[in-house]
Amino acid sequence: MALGVNTGDYLKPSLFDAQSVEILRGPQSAIQGPNSLIGAIFINYNRPEFGNNEGRFRAEYGEDDTYNLGFVQNIGLVDDTLAIRVVAETRQSEGDIVNTTTGSEDVQRIDEENLRLMLRYSPFEDDKLLVDASYLHTDSDSNPFALAVAPSGGDIFDRQQPFSVDDSYPFTFDQFDLEAELELSENWKLSSVTGYTDFEVEQGFDGDLSAFDFLAVEGLIAEELLSQEIRVNYSGDKISALAGFFYSDGDYQNGFSGSGLFPDPFGNLAPFNTISRNDENIEQIALFGQLSYDFTDRLNLTVGLRANEETRTVKNFADNNGFISDLEADETFDQIIPSASIAYEINELTTIGVKYGRGVQAGGIAFAVFLGQSAPYEEEFIDNYEVFLRYHTADGRFIFNLNAYYTDWTDQQVTTTIPGGFPGFDDLVVNAGESSLYGVETEVEWRLGENLGTFLSFGYNTTEFEEVVLNGVDLSGQRFPQSPEYNFAIGFNYAPESGLFASGTFSYVDSAFTDIAAPNLTTVSSRELLSGRLGYSKDWWKIYIWGTNLLDDEYELGLFDGTAFGLGGAYGRPGNPRTLGVGMDLNW
C-alpha cells in the first residue's frame, strides 16, 4: 500500500519486527504507479506463523530521556490454518532543543505509540488460498519539525528557539490492509490487495518566529485513501507475466487560521488575519502489465506498460485580511508509462544489463495559504537510462553491484517559498523546463566468516536545472535542493549465536542546500555519522550498549532563509547530537 500525500512527512515507519526492507531505485511507475516517480521503498513486516507461540521483548534507554519499548507475540490458533501476531511499540525522547521563552525542554520530542495486529488464514490444507489481514495504529505527539534559531553571537547548534508558542503536531494514523493470494494452477496465481488509510494532524506553531506574541497559527491536515489492486501472475519455463488493475480514491484536506502581526517583505510588521481551507480529491485508475521472456538460458528481456488516468478536483477558500478567494478546479491527466530491461548472464556469477524507465507525476494547483495566492503547475516526466552489473561468488559470500544512470527530467516540479511567505505553507510549484541528473552507485557485501559480515556503499550524483526561472530570477545551472554530490557508508556486523556481538556503521554525506532561491544561505554542512552496538547474548537473552553520532558531528537537516522574519541569517533543524544508551532483548 502506498502512503498518502502528507502522511510520509509525519509518519516515521518502525523497523521493529520487520523482515526486510526493499529499495527499488529509479522510476517504478509502470508497475507500482505514478507515486513511485523516482523509486519505491517496501517495508515487509513478519507475518503470523502457524504452529508457534514465539515472542520478543525489547527495551532501550538513552540520553535525553530516550527510551524505546517493543513487544511482539505470535499466536498459532489453529494448526496450518489460523494465526495472529501482535506488535506494540513506544518511542520516546525529549530531544535537546530548548525554548528559551516558554521554558519547554522537549521541543525536539519523540512521543509515539504503535500497534500492529496481523492475522493469517489458510482455509485449505494445500495452502492454495492465503489471506492476510492487518491493522496499524499510530498515535503521536512528536515534533518532526523542531526548529532552532541562532542566538546573538551563536549558531543553531546552541539548540535554542525563542518562540512565544510551543510547536505542536499531534497526529493519529490508522491503516487497514487485506491481502489474498489464490493459486489457480501450477503456473497461474491471482492476488488482491485492498487498503484504507486515515490520517489527521493538528498543528500549532509560532507564525512570527520570535519571543513576542505577534502571531499564533493553528492548522489541520486530514487525508483518507482507499485503494484496490488485483493482479494475475503467470510463471512458465521461458515466460513470466503479470497483468493488473488498480483503483484509488483519496480525499485530502488542509486548513489554517491565524491572526496578529506578520513580517512583510520589507521587514515591517503588517496586520495579519487569515482563514484558509483546501480540499482535494485524487482519483486514479490504471491497467498495467509486465512480460519477461528468456530468449536463451542467459538472455532475458522484460517490458512493462501502464495506462493511468488521474483526476484531481480542488476546492480552495481563503480569507486573508478581508480579501476572499473561493476557487474550484479539476483536471484529468492521462498517462502511458513504459519500462524495459535487457539482462545478459555472462556466467553463473556475473550479469550485466541495461534498463529504461519512464516516470510521470500529475500536475495540479498549489496554494500559498497565508498570502492567499495560487498557481497551477503541469505534469512532470522523467526518462531514466541505466547500465548495471551484478556479481556474486559461487558460495554467496561476496556480492558486488554497480549501477550507472542518466535521467532526463522534463517540466520538473520545483517547490519554492514565494517572497514574504512562510516556508512549508506559502510554497508554490513551478515547472522547470529541463533538468538532468546522472551518477554511479556501487554496493559491496562480504561475509568474512560464519558470524562476521561487512558492507560498503558509494554514490556519486550530479544534478542540474538546465532551464528554470523562479520569481523572475533565472536559476539555470544550479543543482537540485537536498542533492548531495557524494555519499559513502561502510560497516560490519559480528553476530555469533551466543557470546560477544558487535556492529557499527560509518556514513558520509556531502553538503547540499535546502532552498533553491537562497542556496548560499541555506547550505547544510556535510555530515560524518558513526553509530554502533556492543553486547553479549546467551540462549534467550541479550544485553548491549548503543550509540548514535558517536563523533558528535554538528550537521543540519535543513536550513531556511530567515531574512523575511527579521533574522540575520538562516534558521533550521539541527541533527541529533551524540546519544548513548543501553538495551536488552528477550526472546521466548
Coordinates of C-alpha atoms in Angstrom, one line a residue:
M1 CA 0.0 0.0 0.0
A2 CA 1.2 3.5 -0.8
L3 CA 1.1 6.1 1.9
G4 CA -0.9 9.3 1.3
V5 CA 0.5 12.6 0.1
N6 CA 1.0 14.1 3.6
T7 CA 1.4 11.0 5.8
G8 CA 5.0 10.5 4.8
D9 CA 6.0 13.9 6.2
Y10 CA 4.9 12.9 9.7
L11 CA 4.9 9.1 10.0
K12 CA 8.3 7.5 10.7
P13 CA 7.7 3.8 10.0
S14 CA 9.2 1.4 12.5
L15 CA 11.6 -1.4 11.6
F16 CA 10.8 -3.3 14.8
D17 CA 9.8 -6.8 13.8
A18 CA 10.5 -6.1 10.1
Q19 CA 11.5 -9.0 8.0
S20 CA 13.1 -6.9 5.2
V21 CA 13.3 -3.5 3.6
E22 CA 13.3 -3.3 -0.2
I23 CA 14.6 -0.2 -2.0
L24 CA 13.7 -0.1 -5.7
R25 CA 15.8 2.6 -7.4
G26 CA 14.7 4.6 -10.4
P27 CA 11.2 5.1 -11.7
Q28 CA 8.8 2.2 -10.9
S29 CA 5.8 3.9 -12.4
A30 CA 5.0 1.1 -14.9
I31 CA 4.2 -1.4 -12.2
Q32 CA 3.9 0.5 -8.9
G33 CA 2.2 3.6 -10.2
P34 CA 3.0 7.3 -10.6
N35 CA 3.7 7.7 -6.8
S36 CA 7.0 5.8 -7.5
L37 CA 8.3 8.5 -9.8
I38 CA 11.9 8.1 -8.6
G39 CA 11.7 4.9 -6.7
A40 CA 9.9 2.8 -4.1
I41 CA 10.6 1.5 -0.6
F42 CA 8.8 -1.5 0.8
I43 CA 8.8 -2.4 4.4
N44 CA 7.9 -6.1 4.8
Y45 CA 6.9 -7.0 8.4
N46 CA 7.0 -10.5 9.7
R47 CA 3.7 -12.3 9.1
P48 CA 1.9 -14.5 11.6
E49 CA 3.3 -18.1 11.6
F50 CA 1.2 -21.2 12.0
G51 CA 2.0 -23.6 14.9
N52 CA 4.2 -21.4 17.2
N53 CA 3.8 -19.0 20.1
E54 CA 7.1 -17.3 19.9
G55 CA 7.5 -13.7 21.3
R56 CA 10.0 -11.0 21.9
F57 CA 10.5 -8.0 24.2
R58 CA 13.0 -5.2 23.7
A59 CA 13.8 -2.3 26.0
E60 CA 16.3 0.6 25.4
Y61 CA 17.2 3.7 27.4
G62 CA 19.5 6.5 26.5
E63 CA 20.4 10.2 27.0
D64 CA 17.8 13.0 26.6
D65 CA 15.3 10.7 28.4
T66 CA 15.2 8.4 25.3
Y67 CA 13.6 5.1 25.6
N68 CA 12.1 2.5 23.3
L69 CA 10.0 -0.4 24.3
G70 CA 8.8 -3.1 21.9
F71 CA 6.7 -6.3 22.3
V72 CA 5.7 -9.0 19.8
Q73 CA 3.7 -12.1 20.3
N74 CA 2.9 -14.8 17.7
I75 CA -0.1 -17.0 18.5
G76 CA -0.9 -20.1 16.4
L77 CA -4.6 -20.5 16.9
V78 CA -5.3 -23.4 14.6
D79 CA -2.5 -25.6 13.1
D80 CA -1.8 -24.8 9.5
T81 CA -4.9 -22.7 9.3
L82 CA -5.1 -19.6 11.6
A83 CA -2.5 -17.4 13.4
I84 CA -2.3 -13.9 14.7
R85 CA 0.7 -11.6 15.5
V86 CA 0.5 -8.7 17.9
V87 CA 3.2 -6.0 17.9
A88 CA 3.2 -3.0 20.3
E89 CA 5.9 -0.3 20.5
T90 CA 6.6 3.1 22.1
R91 CA 9.3 5.5 21.2
Q92 CA 10.1 8.4 23.5
S93 CA 12.7 11.2 23.7
E94 CA 12.9 14.8 24.9
G95 CA 15.5 15.8 22.4
D96 CA 17.8 18.6 23.2
I97 CA 16.3 21.8 21.8
V98 CA 15.1 24.3 24.5
N99 CA 12.5 27.1 24.1
T100 CA 14.1 30.0 25.9
T101 CA 10.8 31.9 26.0
T102 CA 8.4 29.3 27.3
G103 CA 11.0 27.1 29.1
S104 CA 10.0 24.0 27.3
E105 CA 12.8 21.4 27.2
D106 CA 11.2 18.9 24.9
V107 CA 10.9 20.9 21.7
Q108 CA 12.5 18.1 19.7
R109 CA 10.5 15.4 21.4
I110 CA 9.6 12.0 20.1
D111 CA 6.4 10.7 21.6
E112 CA 4.9 7.8 19.7
E113 CA 2.9 4.6 20.2
N114 CA 2.5 2.0 17.5
L115 CA 0.2 -1.0 17.4
R116 CA 0.1 -3.7 14.7
L117 CA -2.4 -6.5 14.6
M118 CA -2.0 -9.1 11.9
L119 CA -3.9 -12.2 11.0
R120 CA -3.1 -15.1 8.6
Y121 CA -5.7 -17.5 7.4
S122 CA -5.3 -20.6 5.1
P123 CA -8.6 -22.4 4.8
F124 CA -7.3 -25.3 2.7
E125 CA -4.6 -27.8 3.7
D126 CA -2.9 -27.4 0.3
D127 CA -2.3 -23.6 1.0
K128 CA -3.7 -22.7 -2.3
L129 CA -5.6 -19.7 -0.7
L130 CA -3.8 -17.5 1.7
V131 CA -5.4 -14.4 3.4
D132 CA -3.6 -11.8 5.4
A133 CA -5.3 -9.0 7.2
S134 CA -3.5 -6.3 9.2
Y135 CA -4.3 -3.2 11.2
L136 CA -1.8 -0.5 12.1
H137 CA -2.4 2.3 14.5
T138 CA 0.0 5.2 15.3
D139 CA -0.6 7.8 18.0
S140 CA 2.0 10.6 18.1
D141 CA 2.7 13.9 19.9
S142 CA 6.2 14.2 18.3
N143 CA 7.6 17.3 16.8
P144 CA 9.2 16.3 13.5
F145 CA 9.9 19.9 12.5
A146 CA 11.7 21.2 15.6
L147 CA 13.5 24.5 14.6
A148 CA 16.5 26.2 16.2
V149 CA 17.4 29.9 15.8
A150 CA 20.9 31.2 16.3
P151 CA 21.2 33.4 19.4
S152 CA 23.3 36.6 19.2
G153 CA 26.9 35.5 18.7
G154 CA 25.9 31.8 18.3
D155 CA 24.6 29.4 15.8
I156 CA 21.7 26.8 15.6
F157 CA 23.9 24.3 17.4
D158 CA 23.2 26.2 20.6
R159 CA 19.9 24.4 20.1
Q160 CA 17.6 27.2 21.2
Q161 CA 14.4 28.7 19.9
P162 CA 12.8 31.9 21.2
F163 CA 9.2 31.3 20.1
S164 CA 6.4 32.5 22.2
V165 CA 4.3 29.5 21.1
D166 CA 5.4 25.9 21.6
D167 CA 5.2 23.8 18.4
S168 CA 2.6 21.1 18.4
Y169 CA 1.9 18.5 15.7
P170 CA -0.2 15.6 17.3
F171 CA -1.5 13.1 14.8
T172 CA -3.2 9.7 14.5
F173 CA -2.8 7.2 11.7
D174 CA -4.9 4.1 11.0
Q175 CA -4.2 1.6 8.2
F176 CA -6.3 -1.4 7.3
D177 CA -5.0 -3.9 4.8
L178 CA -6.5 -7.1 3.3
E179 CA -4.4 -9.3 1.1
A180 CA -5.5 -12.5 -0.6
E181 CA -3.4 -14.9 -2.8
L182 CA -5.0 -17.8 -4.7
E183 CA -3.0 -20.4 -6.6
L184 CA -5.1 -21.2 -9.6
S185 CA -2.7 -23.8 -11.0
E186 CA 1.0 -24.7 -11.1
N187 CA 1.6 -21.7 -13.4
W188 CA -1.2 -19.2 -12.6
K189 CA -1.8 -17.1 -9.4
L190 CA -4.4 -14.4 -8.6
S191 CA -3.7 -11.8 -5.9
S192 CA -5.7 -8.9 -4.4
V193 CA -4.7 -6.0 -2.1
T194 CA -7.3 -3.8 -0.5
G195 CA -6.2 -0.9 1.6
Y196 CA -7.6 2.0 3.6
T197 CA -5.7 4.7 5.5
D198 CA -6.9 7.6 7.7
F199 CA -4.5 10.3 8.8
E200 CA -5.2 13.5 10.8
V201 CA -2.8 16.0 12.3
E202 CA -3.5 19.2 14.3
Q203 CA -0.9 21.9 14.0
G204 CA 0.0 24.8 16.3
F205 CA 3.1 27.0 15.8
D206 CA 4.6 30.4 16.1
G207 CA 3.9 32.3 12.9
D208 CA 6.4 35.1 13.5
L209 CA 9.4 33.1 14.9
S210 CA 10.0 35.5 17.7
A211 CA 9.6 35.8 21.5
F212 CA 6.8 38.3 21.0
D213 CA 3.2 37.2 20.9
F214 CA 2.6 38.6 17.4
L215 CA 1.1 35.6 15.6
A216 CA 0.0 32.1 16.5
V217 CA -1.2 29.8 13.8
E218 CA -3.4 26.7 14.1
G219 CA -3.8 24.2 11.3
L220 CA -5.4 20.9 10.4
I221 CA -4.3 18.3 7.8
A222 CA -6.5 15.2 7.2
E223 CA -6.5 12.5 4.5
E224 CA -8.3 9.3 3.7
L225 CA -7.1 6.9 1.0
L226 CA -8.9 3.8 -0.3
S227 CA -7.2 1.6 -2.8
Q228 CA -7.7 -1.7 -4.6
E229 CA -5.3 -3.7 -6.7
I230 CA -5.8 -7.0 -8.5
R231 CA -3.0 -8.9 -10.2
V232 CA -2.8 -12.1 -12.3
N233 CA 0.6 -13.7 -12.5
Y234 CA 1.9 -16.4 -14.9
S235 CA 5.1 -18.3 -14.5
G236 CA 6.4 -20.6 -17.2
D237 CA 9.7 -22.1 -18.4
K238 CA 10.6 -19.2 -20.6
I239 CA 7.9 -16.6 -20.0
S240 CA 6.7 -15.0 -16.8
A241 CA 4.0 -12.3 -16.9
L242 CA 1.5 -10.3 -14.9
A243 CA -1.5 -8.2 -15.6
G244 CA -3.2 -5.9 -13.1
F245 CA -5.9 -3.4 -12.3
F246 CA -5.6 -0.5 -9.8
Y247 CA -8.0 2.0 -8.4
S248 CA -7.6 4.5 -5.6
D249 CA -9.7 7.4 -4.2
G250 CA -8.1 9.9 -1.9
D251 CA -9.5 12.9 -0.1
Y252 CA -7.0 15.5 1.2
Q253 CA -7.8 18.4 3.4
N254 CA -5.7 21.2 4.9
G255 CA -6.6 24.4 6.6
F256 CA -5.1 27.2 8.7
S257 CA -6.2 30.1 10.8
G258 CA -4.2 32.8 12.4
S259 CA -4.4 36.5 13.4
G260 CA -1.9 39.0 14.6
L261 CA 1.2 40.7 13.0
F262 CA 3.5 39.1 10.4
P263 CA 6.7 40.4 8.9
D264 CA 6.3 41.8 5.4
P265 CA 8.9 41.5 2.7
F266 CA 10.3 44.9 3.7
G267 CA 11.0 43.9 7.4
N268 CA 7.9 45.7 8.8
L269 CA 5.1 44.2 10.8
A270 CA 1.8 44.1 9.0
P271 CA -1.7 43.1 10.3
F272 CA -2.4 39.5 9.5
N273 CA -5.8 37.7 9.6
T274 CA -6.3 34.5 7.6
I275 CA -8.6 31.6 7.3
S276 CA -7.8 29.1 4.6
R277 CA -9.1 25.7 3.7
N278 CA -8.1 23.5 0.7
D279 CA -9.9 20.3 -0.2
E280 CA -8.6 18.0 -3.0
N281 CA -9.8 14.7 -4.3
I282 CA -7.4 12.5 -6.3
E283 CA -8.8 9.5 -8.2
Q284 CA -6.6 7.1 -10.0
I285 CA -7.5 4.2 -12.3
A286 CA -5.0 2.1 -14.2
L287 CA -4.4 -1.1 -16.2
F288 CA -0.8 -2.4 -16.2
G289 CA 1.2 -5.4 -17.2
Q290 CA 4.7 -6.8 -17.4
L291 CA 6.2 -9.6 -19.6
S292 CA 9.5 -11.3 -19.1
Y293 CA 10.9 -13.6 -21.8
D294 CA 14.1 -15.8 -21.7
F295 CA 15.5 -15.8 -25.3
T296 CA 18.2 -18.2 -24.1
D297 CA 19.4 -19.5 -20.8
R298 CA 21.5 -16.3 -20.5
L299 CA 19.5 -13.6 -22.2
N300 CA 16.3 -12.1 -20.8
L301 CA 14.0 -9.3 -21.9
T302 CA 11.4 -7.6 -19.6
V303 CA 8.9 -5.0 -20.7
G304 CA 6.2 -3.2 -18.8
L305 CA 3.4 -0.8 -19.6
R306 CA 0.9 1.1 -17.5
A307 CA -2.2 3.1 -18.7
N308 CA -3.0 5.5 -16.0
E309 CA -5.8 8.1 -15.6
E310 CA -5.7 10.6 -12.7
T311 CA -8.4 13.1 -11.9
R312 CA -7.7 15.9 -9.4
T313 CA -10.6 18.1 -8.1
V314 CA -9.6 21.1 -5.9
K315 CA -11.7 23.5 -3.8
N316 CA -9.9 26.3 -2.0
F317 CA -11.4 29.0 0.2
A318 CA -9.2 31.8 1.8
D319 CA -10.0 35.0 3.7
N320 CA -6.8 37.0 4.0
N321 CA -7.3 40.3 5.8
G322 CA -10.7 40.6 4.2
F323 CA -9.7 39.6 0.7
I324 CA -11.7 36.5 -0.1
S325 CA -10.9 33.9 -2.7
D326 CA -13.1 30.9 -3.5
L327 CA -11.6 28.7 -6.2
E328 CA -12.6 25.4 -7.8
A329 CA -10.7 23.5 -10.5
D330 CA -10.5 20.0 -11.8
E331 CA -8.2 18.4 -14.4
T332 CA -7.6 14.9 -15.7
F333 CA -4.2 13.5 -16.7
D334 CA -3.9 10.5 -19.0
Q335 CA -0.5 8.8 -19.0
I336 CA 1.1 5.9 -20.8
I337 CA 4.1 4.7 -18.8
P338 CA 6.6 2.2 -20.4
S339 CA 9.6 0.3 -19.0
A340 CA 12.1 -2.2 -20.4
S341 CA 15.2 -4.0 -19.4
I342 CA 17.7 -6.5 -21.0
A343 CA 19.9 -8.7 -18.8
Y344 CA 22.7 -10.9 -20.0
E345 CA 24.2 -13.6 -17.8
I346 CA 27.9 -13.8 -18.7
N347 CA 28.3 -16.8 -16.5
E348 CA 26.6 -18.2 -13.4
L349 CA 28.2 -15.5 -11.3
T350 CA 28.0 -12.3 -13.4
T351 CA 25.1 -10.5 -15.0
I352 CA 25.1 -7.2 -17.0
G353 CA 22.2 -5.3 -18.4
V354 CA 20.5 -2.1 -19.4
K355 CA 17.2 -0.6 -18.2
Y356 CA 14.8 2.1 -19.3
G357 CA 12.0 3.5 -17.2
R358 CA 9.6 6.4 -17.6
G359 CA 8.2 8.2 -14.6
V360 CA 5.2 10.6 -14.5
Q361 CA 3.6 12.7 -11.9
A362 CA 0.4 14.6 -12.5
G363 CA 0.1 18.4 -12.2
G364 CA -2.3 20.4 -10.0
I365 CA -2.8 23.7 -8.2
A366 CA -0.5 24.9 -5.4
F367 CA -1.7 27.4 -2.8
A368 CA 0.3 29.8 -0.6
V369 CA -2.2 29.7 2.2
F370 CA -1.0 32.7 4.3
L371 CA -0.5 35.0 1.4
G372 CA -3.7 33.9 -0.4
Q373 CA -2.0 33.1 -3.7
S374 CA -2.4 30.1 -6.0
A375 CA -0.8 28.9 -9.2
P376 CA -1.3 25.8 -11.5
Y377 CA 1.5 23.5 -12.4
E378 CA 1.9 20.9 -15.1
E379 CA 2.8 17.2 -15.2
E380 CA 6.5 16.3 -14.9
F381 CA 8.2 13.4 -16.7
I382 CA 11.5 11.6 -16.3
D383 CA 13.2 9.2 -18.7
N384 CA 15.8 7.1 -16.8
Y385 CA 18.5 5.1 -18.5
E386 CA 20.6 2.7 -16.5
V387 CA 23.5 0.2 -17.0
F388 CA 24.1 -2.4 -14.3
L389 CA 26.5 -5.1 -13.2
R390 CA 25.7 -7.9 -10.7
Y391 CA 28.4 -10.2 -9.4
H392 CA 28.5 -12.8 -6.6
T393 CA 30.9 -15.6 -5.7
A394 CA 29.8 -19.2 -6.0
D395 CA 29.4 -19.6 -2.2
G396 CA 27.5 -16.3 -2.0
R397 CA 30.0 -14.8 0.5
F398 CA 30.9 -11.8 -1.8
I399 CA 28.3 -9.6 -3.6
F400 CA 29.1 -6.7 -5.9
N401 CA 26.5 -4.4 -7.5
L402 CA 27.2 -1.4 -9.8
N403 CA 24.7 1.0 -11.4
A404 CA 25.4 3.9 -13.7
Y405 CA 22.4 6.1 -14.6
Y406 CA 21.3 9.1 -16.6
T407 CA 17.9 10.8 -16.0
D408 CA 16.3 13.4 -18.4
W409 CA 13.7 15.3 -16.4
T410 CA 11.1 17.4 -18.3
D411 CA 8.9 20.0 -16.6
Q412 CA 10.3 19.1 -13.2
Q413 CA 8.0 20.3 -10.4
V414 CA 10.1 22.6 -8.1
T415 CA 8.7 23.8 -4.8
T416 CA 9.7 27.2 -3.7
T417 CA 8.6 29.6 -1.0
I418 CA 7.4 32.9 -2.5
P419 CA 8.8 36.2 -1.2
G420 CA 7.3 37.2 2.1
G421 CA 5.8 33.7 2.7
F422 CA 6.3 31.1 5.5
P423 CA 8.4 28.1 4.4
G424 CA 6.3 25.0 4.1
F425 CA 3.0 26.9 3.9
D426 CA 3.5 29.6 1.3
D427 CA 5.0 27.3 -1.2
L428 CA 4.1 27.3 -4.9
V429 CA 5.2 24.8 -7.5
V430 CA 7.0 25.8 -10.7
N431 CA 7.8 23.6 -13.7
A432 CA 11.5 23.7 -14.6
G433 CA 11.7 23.4 -18.4
E434 CA 14.6 20.9 -18.5
S435 CA 16.6 19.2 -15.7
S436 CA 19.0 16.3 -15.7
L437 CA 20.9 14.0 -13.2
Y438 CA 23.4 11.3 -13.7
G439 CA 25.7 9.3 -11.4
V440 CA 27.0 6.0 -10.3
E441 CA 26.4 3.9 -7.2
T442 CA 28.1 0.7 -6.0
E443 CA 27.5 -1.8 -3.2
V444 CA 29.7 -4.5 -1.8
E445 CA 28.7 -7.2 0.8
W446 CA 31.4 -9.6 2.1
R447 CA 30.8 -12.3 4.5
L448 CA 34.2 -13.0 6.0
G449 CA 33.1 -15.9 8.2
E450 CA 30.1 -17.7 9.6
N451 CA 29.4 -14.8 12.0
L452 CA 31.2 -11.8 10.5
G453 CA 29.9 -9.6 7.6
T454 CA 30.9 -6.3 6.2
F455 CA 29.4 -3.9 3.7
L456 CA 30.4 -0.8 1.7
S457 CA 28.4 1.6 -0.5
F458 CA 29.4 4.6 -2.6
G459 CA 27.3 7.0 -4.6
Y460 CA 28.2 10.0 -6.9
N461 CA 25.4 12.2 -8.2
T462 CA 25.3 15.2 -10.4
T463 CA 22.2 17.3 -10.9
E464 CA 21.4 20.4 -12.8
F465 CA 18.5 22.7 -13.6
E466 CA 19.0 23.4 -17.3
E467 CA 16.0 25.8 -17.6
V468 CA 14.3 27.2 -14.6
V469 CA 13.0 30.7 -13.6
L470 CA 11.7 31.3 -10.1
N471 CA 10.2 34.6 -9.0
G472 CA 11.6 36.3 -12.1
V473 CA 15.2 35.0 -11.4
D474 CA 16.9 32.7 -13.9
L475 CA 18.5 29.9 -11.8
S476 CA 19.6 27.7 -14.6
G477 CA 22.8 25.8 -13.9
Q478 CA 22.1 25.2 -10.2
R479 CA 22.0 21.8 -8.6
F480 CA 18.8 20.4 -7.1
P481 CA 18.0 21.2 -3.5
Q482 CA 18.8 18.5 -1.0
S483 CA 21.0 16.8 -3.5
P484 CA 24.5 16.0 -2.1
E485 CA 27.1 15.1 -4.7
Y486 CA 28.8 12.2 -2.7
N487 CA 27.7 9.7 -0.2
F488 CA 29.6 6.8 1.4
A489 CA 29.0 4.2 4.0
I490 CA 30.9 1.3 5.5
G491 CA 30.0 -1.1 8.3
F492 CA 30.3 -4.5 9.9
N493 CA 28.2 -6.9 11.8
Y494 CA 29.6 -9.7 14.1
A495 CA 26.7 -11.9 15.4
P496 CA 27.6 -15.3 16.8
E497 CA 24.8 -17.5 18.2
S498 CA 25.9 -16.6 21.7
G499 CA 28.7 -14.6 23.3
L500 CA 30.0 -11.1 22.5
F501 CA 28.5 -9.4 19.5
A502 CA 29.1 -6.0 17.8
S503 CA 28.0 -3.9 14.9
G504 CA 28.9 -0.5 13.6
T505 CA 28.3 1.9 10.6
F506 CA 30.1 5.0 9.4
S507 CA 28.5 7.2 6.8
Y508 CA 29.4 10.4 5.0
V509 CA 27.0 12.7 3.1
D510 CA 28.3 15.6 1.1
S511 CA 27.0 19.2 1.7
A512 CA 23.9 20.5 -0.2
F513 CA 21.4 23.4 0.0
T514 CA 17.8 23.4 1.1
D515 CA 16.2 26.3 -0.8
I516 CA 16.9 26.9 -4.5
A517 CA 16.1 30.6 -4.1
A518 CA 18.8 31.0 -1.4
P519 CA 21.4 28.3 -2.0
N520 CA 24.3 30.1 -0.2
L521 CA 22.3 31.0 2.9
T522 CA 20.7 27.5 3.2
T523 CA 23.7 25.3 2.5
V524 CA 23.8 22.5 5.0
S525 CA 27.2 21.0 6.1
S526 CA 28.5 17.6 5.2
R527 CA 28.0 15.0 7.9
E528 CA 30.1 12.1 9.2
L529 CA 28.0 9.8 11.3
L530 CA 29.3 6.8 13.3
S531 CA 26.9 4.5 15.2
G532 CA 27.5 1.2 16.9
R533 CA 26.3 -1.5 19.3
L534 CA 28.3 -3.8 21.5
G535 CA 26.7 -6.5 23.7
Y536 CA 26.6 -10.1 25.0
S537 CA 24.0 -12.7 24.1
K538 CA 23.2 -16.2 25.6
D539 CA 20.3 -18.5 24.9
W540 CA 17.1 -16.4 25.1
W541 CA 18.5 -13.0 26.2
K542 CA 21.0 -10.3 25.2
I543 CA 22.2 -7.0 26.7
Y544 CA 24.1 -4.3 24.9
I545 CA 25.2 -0.7 24.8
W546 CA 24.5 1.5 21.8
G547 CA 25.4 4.9 20.5
T548 CA 24.5 7.2 17.6
N549 CA 26.5 10.1 16.2
L550 CA 29.5 8.9 18.2
L551 CA 31.7 11.5 16.7
D552 CA 29.3 14.2 17.9
D553 CA 29.2 15.8 14.4
E554 CA 27.3 19.0 14.1
Y555 CA 25.2 19.0 11.0
E556 CA 21.9 20.4 9.7
L557 CA 18.9 18.5 8.4
G558 CA 17.6 21.7 6.7
L559 CA 18.1 25.4 6.7
F560 CA 15.7 28.2 5.7
D561 CA 16.0 31.8 4.8
G562 CA 15.2 33.9 7.9
T563 CA 15.6 37.4 6.4
A564 CA 11.9 37.6 5.8
F565 CA 11.4 37.3 9.6
G566 CA 14.0 39.8 10.6
L567 CA 16.6 37.2 11.4
G568 CA 20.2 37.9 10.4
G569 CA 20.6 34.6 8.6
A570 CA 19.2 31.1 8.4
Y571 CA 17.3 29.1 10.9
G572 CA 16.7 25.4 10.7
R573 CA 16.8 21.9 12.0
P574 CA 20.0 20.7 13.6
G575 CA 20.8 17.0 13.5
N576 CA 20.8 14.9 16.7
P577 CA 23.9 15.1 18.9
R578 CA 25.8 12.1 20.2
T579 CA 23.4 9.8 22.2
L580 CA 24.5 6.8 24.3
G581 CA 22.3 4.2 25.8
V582 CA 21.7 0.6 27.0
G583 CA 19.3 -2.1 25.9
M584 CA 18.1 -5.6 26.4
D585 CA 16.3 -8.1 24.2
L586 CA 14.4 -11.2 25.4
N587 CA 13.0 -14.0 23.2
W588 CA 10.8 -16.9 24.0

